[in-house]
Coordinates of C-alpha atoms in Angstrom, one line a residue:
M1032 CA 15.9 -0.7 3.5
E1033 CA 15.3 3.0 3.3
A1034 CA 15.9 4.7 0.1
S1035 CA 18.9 6.6 1.6
D1036 CA 20.9 3.7 1.9
R1037 CA 21.2 3.1 -2.2
P1038 CA 24.7 1.8 -3.2
V1039 CA 26.1 4.9 -4.5
L1040 CA 29.1 5.0 -7.6
R1041 CA 32.6 6.1 -6.5
S1042 CA 36.0 5.9 -7.5
R1043 CA 38.8 7.4 -6.1
A1044 CA 41.1 5.7 -9.4
W1045 CA 40.5 8.9 -11.3
P1046 CA 41.4 11.4 -9.3
I1047 CA 44.7 9.4 -8.1
A1048 CA 45.4 9.2 -12.0
L1049 CA 45.1 12.9 -12.5
A1050 CA 47.1 13.4 -9.6
V1051 CA 49.9 11.4 -11.0
L1052 CA 49.9 12.5 -14.8
G1053 CA 50.3 16.2 -13.3
F1054 CA 53.6 15.0 -11.2
L1055 CA 54.9 13.3 -14.1
V1056 CA 54.2 16.5 -16.4
L1057 CA 56.4 18.9 -14.1
V1058 CA 58.9 16.0 -14.0
L1059 CA 58.6 16.2 -18.0
A1060 CA 58.8 20.1 -17.8
G1061 CA 61.9 19.5 -15.3
V1062 CA 64.3 17.6 -17.6
G1063 CA 64.0 19.7 -20.7
A1064 CA 67.1 21.0 -20.3
S1065 CA 68.9 18.1 -19.9
P1066 CA 71.3 16.3 -22.8
Q1067 CA 68.8 15.0 -26.0
A1068 CA 69.3 11.5 -24.8
A1069 CA 68.6 11.7 -21.4
A1070 CA 65.4 13.4 -21.9
I1071 CA 64.5 11.7 -24.9
A1072 CA 65.1 8.2 -22.5
V1073 CA 63.2 10.1 -19.3
T1074 CA 60.4 11.3 -21.9
L1075 CA 59.7 7.6 -22.7
V1076 CA 60.0 6.6 -19.3
L1077 CA 57.4 9.1 -18.2
V1078 CA 54.8 8.2 -20.9
S1079 CA 55.1 4.5 -20.3
C1080 CA 54.4 5.2 -16.7
A1081 CA 51.2 7.7 -18.0
A1082 CA 49.9 5.1 -20.4
A1083 CA 50.3 2.8 -17.4
V1084 CA 48.3 4.8 -14.9
V1085 CA 45.7 5.4 -17.9
V1086 CA 45.2 1.7 -18.2
W1087 CA 45.5 1.4 -14.5
A1088 CA 42.5 4.1 -13.9
L1089 CA 40.3 2.1 -16.6
L1090 CA 40.3 -1.5 -15.3
S1091 CA 40.1 -0.1 -12.0
T1092 CA 36.6 2.0 -12.8
R1093 CA 35.3 -0.7 -14.7
R1094 CA 36.2 -2.9 -11.6
R1095 CA 34.2 -0.8 -9.4
R1096 CA 31.4 0.2 -11.4
R1097 CA 30.9 -4.0 -11.9
Q1098 CA 31.0 -4.4 -8.0
Y1099 CA 28.3 -1.0 -7.9
E1100 CA 25.9 -2.8 -10.2
E1101 CA 25.8 -5.7 -8.9
E1102 CA 25.1 -3.8 -4.9
L1103 CA 22.6 -2.1 -7.1
T1104 CA 21.2 -5.8 -8.2
A1105 CA 21.4 -6.6 -4.5
W1106 CA 20.0 -3.7 -3.3
A1107 CA 17.1 -3.8 -5.7
A1108 CA 15.9 -7.2 -4.9
E1109 CA 15.9 -6.8 -0.7
R1110 CA 13.4 -3.3 -1.5
A1111 CA 11.5 -5.5 -3.8
I1112 CA 11.5 -8.3 -1.1
Q1113 CA 10.5 -6.1 1.8
A1114 CA 8.0 -4.6 -0.6
E1115 CA 6.7 -8.2 -1.0
R1116 CA 6.6 -9.2 2.6
L1117 CA 4.3 -5.9 3.5
R1118 CA 2.0 -7.1 0.8
I1119 CA 1.8 -10.2 1.9
A1120 CA 1.2 -8.8 5.6
R1121 CA -1.3 -6.7 3.9
D1122 CA -3.6 -9.6 2.8
L1123 CA -3.0 -11.5 5.4
H1124 CA -4.1 -8.5 8.0
D1125 CA -7.4 -8.5 5.7
L1126 CA -8.1 -12.5 5.9
A1127 CA -7.5 -12.2 9.6
S1128 CA -9.4 -8.9 10.4
H1129 CA -12.1 -8.7 7.7
G1130 CA -13.0 -12.5 8.3
L1131 CA -12.3 -13.5 11.6
G1132 CA -13.0 -10.3 13.1
L1133 CA -16.7 -10.3 11.3
V1134 CA -16.9 -13.8 13.0
T1135 CA -16.5 -12.4 15.9
V1136 CA -18.4 -8.9 16.1
R1137 CA -21.5 -11.8 14.8
A1138 CA -21.1 -14.3 17.6
A1139 CA -21.0 -11.7 20.2
A1140 CA -23.7 -9.6 18.7
A1141 CA -25.9 -12.6 18.3
R1142 CA -25.2 -13.5 21.9
T1143 CA -26.8 -11.0 23.4
L1144 CA -30.0 -10.9 22.2
T1145 CA -33.0 -12.4 23.8
G1146 CA -36.5 -12.3 23.2
P1147 CA -38.4 -14.3 20.6
A1148 CA -36.6 -13.4 18.2
G1149 CA -33.3 -14.4 19.5
D1150 CA -32.9 -18.0 18.8
A1151 CA -33.9 -17.1 14.9
E1152 CA -31.2 -14.7 14.8
R1153 CA -28.9 -16.7 16.8
I1154 CA -28.9 -19.3 13.8
A1155 CA -28.8 -16.6 11.3
A1156 CA -25.8 -15.7 12.8
L1157 CA -24.3 -19.2 12.7
T1158 CA -24.8 -19.2 9.3
D1159 CA -23.4 -16.1 8.5
I1160 CA -20.0 -17.2 10.5
E1161 CA -19.7 -20.4 8.6
H1162 CA -20.1 -18.6 5.4
T1163 CA -17.6 -16.1 6.2
G1164 CA -15.0 -18.5 7.7
R1165 CA -15.1 -20.8 4.9
Q1166 CA -14.9 -17.3 2.4
A1167 CA -11.6 -16.7 4.4
T1168 CA -10.2 -20.2 4.7
T1169 CA -10.5 -20.5 1.0
E1170 CA -8.9 -17.4 0.3
L1171 CA -5.6 -18.0 2.9
R1172 CA -5.6 -21.6 1.1
R1173 CA -5.1 -19.4 -2.2
M1174 CA -2.2 -17.5 -0.5
L1175 CA -0.3 -20.1 0.6
A1176 CA -0.7 -21.9 -2.7
V1177 CA 0.9 -19.0 -4.6
L1178 CA 3.5 -18.8 -1.4
R1179 CA 4.3 -22.3 -2.0
S1180 CA 4.6 -22.9 -5.8
P1181 CA 5.0 -18.8 -7.3
E1182 CA 5.5 -20.7 -10.8
D1183 CA 1.9 -22.4 -10.6
D1184 CA -1.3 -20.6 -12.4
T1185 CA -3.1 -20.5 -9.4
S1186 CA -6.9 -19.1 -9.2
L1187 CA -6.5 -15.5 -7.8
R1188 CA -9.0 -13.2 -6.6
P1189 CA -10.0 -10.3 -9.2
A1190 CA -8.6 -7.4 -7.9
D1191 CA -11.2 -5.3 -6.0
T1192 CA -13.3 -2.3 -8.1
L1193 CA -15.7 0.5 -7.2
A1194 CA -18.3 -2.2 -8.5
D1195 CA -17.5 -4.3 -5.6
L1196 CA -18.5 -1.9 -2.9
P1197 CA -21.9 -3.2 -2.5
Q1198 CA -20.5 -6.3 -2.0
I1199 CA -18.5 -4.8 1.4
V1200 CA -21.2 -3.0 2.5
Q1201 CA -23.5 -5.9 2.7
V1202 CA -20.8 -8.4 4.2
A1203 CA -20.4 -5.4 6.6
R1204 CA -24.0 -5.8 7.1
T1205 CA -24.1 -9.0 8.0
S1206 CA -22.3 -8.3 11.4
G1207 CA -25.0 -6.0 12.1
V1208 CA -23.8 -2.1 10.8
R1209 CA -26.7 -0.5 9.0
V1210 CA -24.6 1.3 6.4
K1211 CA -25.6 3.4 3.4
L1212 CA -23.7 3.2 0.3
A1213 CA -23.7 6.1 -2.2
V1214 CA -20.8 6.7 -5.4
G1215 CA -21.0 9.5 -7.8
E1216 CA -20.2 13.0 -8.2
A1217 CA -20.0 15.9 -5.8
G1218 CA -23.3 17.0 -5.5
E1219 CA -24.5 13.8 -7.5
G1220 CA -28.0 12.5 -7.1
S1221 CA -29.3 12.1 -3.4
S1222 CA -26.5 12.9 -1.5
E1223 CA -24.0 15.5 -1.6
V1224 CA -20.4 16.0 0.3
S1225 CA -20.6 19.7 2.0
E1226 CA -17.4 19.1 3.0
I1227 CA -14.3 17.4 4.2
G1228 CA -15.4 15.1 6.7
K1229 CA -19.3 15.8 6.7
V1230 CA -21.6 13.8 4.3
A1231 CA -25.2 15.1 4.5
E1232 CA -28.1 12.7 3.6
V1233 CA -26.1 9.9 2.3
G1234 CA -29.4 7.9 0.8
D1235 CA -29.9 5.5 -2.3
A1236 CA -31.5 7.3 -5.6
S1237 CA -34.3 4.3 -5.4
G1238 CA -36.0 5.0 -2.2
G1239 CA -34.8 1.4 -0.9
D1240 CA -31.9 0.3 1.2
Q1241 CA -29.8 -1.6 -1.2
P1242 CA -26.3 0.0 -2.1
T1243 CA -26.3 2.2 -4.9
V1244 CA -23.0 3.1 -7.4
G1245 CA -23.3 5.9 -9.1
D1246 CA -20.7 7.6 -12.2
V1247 CA -17.4 9.3 -10.5
G1248 CA -15.8 8.7 -14.2
K1249 CA -12.9 6.8 -15.2
V1250 CA -10.9 5.8 -11.9
S1251 CA -7.3 4.3 -12.5
G1252 CA -7.0 0.4 -11.3
G1253 CA -4.8 1.5 -8.1
V1254 CA -7.1 3.8 -6.8
Q1255 CA -10.6 1.8 -7.0
L1256 CA -8.2 -1.0 -5.3
T1257 CA -7.0 1.5 -2.7
V1258 CA -10.7 3.1 -2.3
C1259 CA -12.1 -0.8 -1.4
A1260 CA -9.4 -1.3 0.8
I1261 CA -10.5 2.0 2.8
V1262 CA -14.4 1.0 2.5
R1263 CA -13.3 -2.5 3.5
E1264 CA -11.4 -1.4 6.5
A1265 CA -13.3 1.6 8.3
L1266 CA -16.5 -0.8 7.7
A1267 CA -14.6 -3.8 10.0
N1268 CA -13.4 -1.4 12.5
T1269 CA -16.8 0.1 12.6
A1270 CA -18.0 -3.7 13.5
R1271 CA -15.4 -4.2 16.1
H1272 CA -15.7 -1.2 17.9
A1273 CA -19.2 0.1 17.7
G1274 CA -21.0 -3.3 16.7
P1275 CA -24.5 -2.8 15.4
T1276 CA -25.2 0.9 14.7
S1277 CA -25.2 3.0 11.1
A1278 CA -22.6 4.0 8.9
E1279 CA -21.9 5.9 6.0
V1280 CA -20.0 5.6 2.8
A1281 CA -19.9 8.6 0.3
V1282 CA -17.3 7.8 -2.2
R1283 CA -17.3 11.2 -4.3
R1284 CA -15.0 13.0 -7.6
E1285 CA -13.7 16.3 -6.5
A1286 CA -11.8 17.6 -9.7
D1287 CA -8.4 15.6 -9.7
A1288 CA -9.2 13.7 -6.5
I1289 CA -11.7 10.9 -5.0
L1290 CA -12.7 11.5 -1.8
I1291 CA -13.7 8.8 0.4
T1292 CA -16.1 9.3 3.8
V1293 CA -16.8 6.9 6.0
T1294 CA -18.7 7.9 9.4
D1295 CA -20.4 5.9 12.0
D1296 CA -22.9 6.7 15.2
G1297 CA -20.7 5.4 17.8
P1298 CA -21.5 2.2 20.0
G1299 CA -24.4 1.6 21.9
P1300 CA -24.6 1.5 25.2
D1301 CA -24.4 -2.2 25.5
W1302 CA -21.7 -2.9 23.1
V1303 CA -18.3 -4.2 24.5
P1304 CA -15.6 -3.2 21.6
H1305 CA -13.0 -5.8 20.4
P1306 CA -9.8 -3.7 19.9
G1307 CA -7.4 -4.8 16.8
A1308 CA -3.8 -4.6 16.9
G1309 CA -3.9 -1.2 14.6
A1310 CA -2.2 -2.3 11.9
G1311 CA -4.9 -2.0 9.1
L1312 CA -4.9 1.7 9.6
A1313 CA -1.1 1.4 9.6
G1314 CA -1.3 -0.4 6.3
L1315 CA -4.2 2.1 4.9
R1316 CA -1.6 5.0 5.9
E1317 CA 0.9 3.1 3.5
R1318 CA -1.5 2.7 0.9
V1319 CA -2.8 5.8 0.6
G1320 CA 0.9 7.3 0.7
A1321 CA 1.8 5.4 -2.0
L1322 CA -0.7 7.3 -4.1
D1323 CA 0.2 10.8 -2.8
G1324 CA -3.2 11.0 -1.0
T1325 CA -4.0 12.1 2.7
L1326 CA -5.9 9.8 5.1
E1327 CA -7.4 11.0 8.4
A1328 CA -9.1 8.9 11.1
G1329 CA -10.7 10.0 14.5
P1330 CA -13.6 11.0 16.3
R1331 CA -16.3 12.7 14.4
R1332 CA -18.4 16.2 15.9
G1333 CA -20.8 14.7 18.2
P1334 CA -20.5 10.5 18.4
G1335 CA -19.2 8.2 16.2
Y1336 CA -15.7 7.9 14.2
Q1337 CA -14.6 9.0 10.6
V1338 CA -11.9 7.8 7.8
I1339 CA -11.4 10.4 5.5
A1340 CA -9.7 9.7 2.6
R1341 CA -8.2 11.7 -0.2
L1342 CA -6.9 10.0 -3.6
P1343 CA -5.3 11.6 -6.4
D1344 CA -6.6 10.8 -9.8
R1345 CA -6.6 12.3 -13.2
R1346 CA -9.6 12.2 -15.3

């Protein structure tokens, strides 16, 4: 239901009442020269008619306003239901795409391994698949419990924050994607964003492979949740389309905005992509648009793919 479908309060009672009152005034002016008794009688009749018209207009306006309020309440309820459906659809997409998609990618990557390390890697892949499957099943059960009994105090997973980015990266690494993460002010630490869509030397301040989270200042909860959703979806797409490849994630503050850049080096020569339905990026665009942000996704210069998002967020 679009915003243009919002009910509008319109009432013709007062225009009709004013027209009738104007006619009565003209009639009253026309009987001014009549005998006194007749003029008084006509005046009383006209005043009574005018009072009746005013009362009718008031009652009609009140009735129309009450009808308008009922229509507006129903319209708002329908919009809330549609918004909730979209939210549930996004959550189900996250479960199916990120959970089951990771299982598919991990299994496909392990199946192509050969040599002495193949057996050990396949055992590790089965362990990762079991862990991911259990997590997806647990989240799905929580969601179904909430849908069945909205009044219950069902335990839900806390909303994602920037502190969850290392865990999101670690999950992507289990699918074979080699991810580097840098979070901080523009130009902070060992990496810097030289231009939108180009991240130079994104690395780790400690010199190791563990992702690091710097300081981007105070960030609103909605922006943090959207940042995590963007990074999770972008890395899930990298795993599906490019397989075991290198990827870089940079989250930077630029003045009154948070800039998120996720790039990868593209698929290897033997990788077979596992494309999804495309609902993930569509859902991201809705989330980013709700925050008045922008999101671009497409091939980068040279091999690979990039996702760039800018989210307004005042300090």
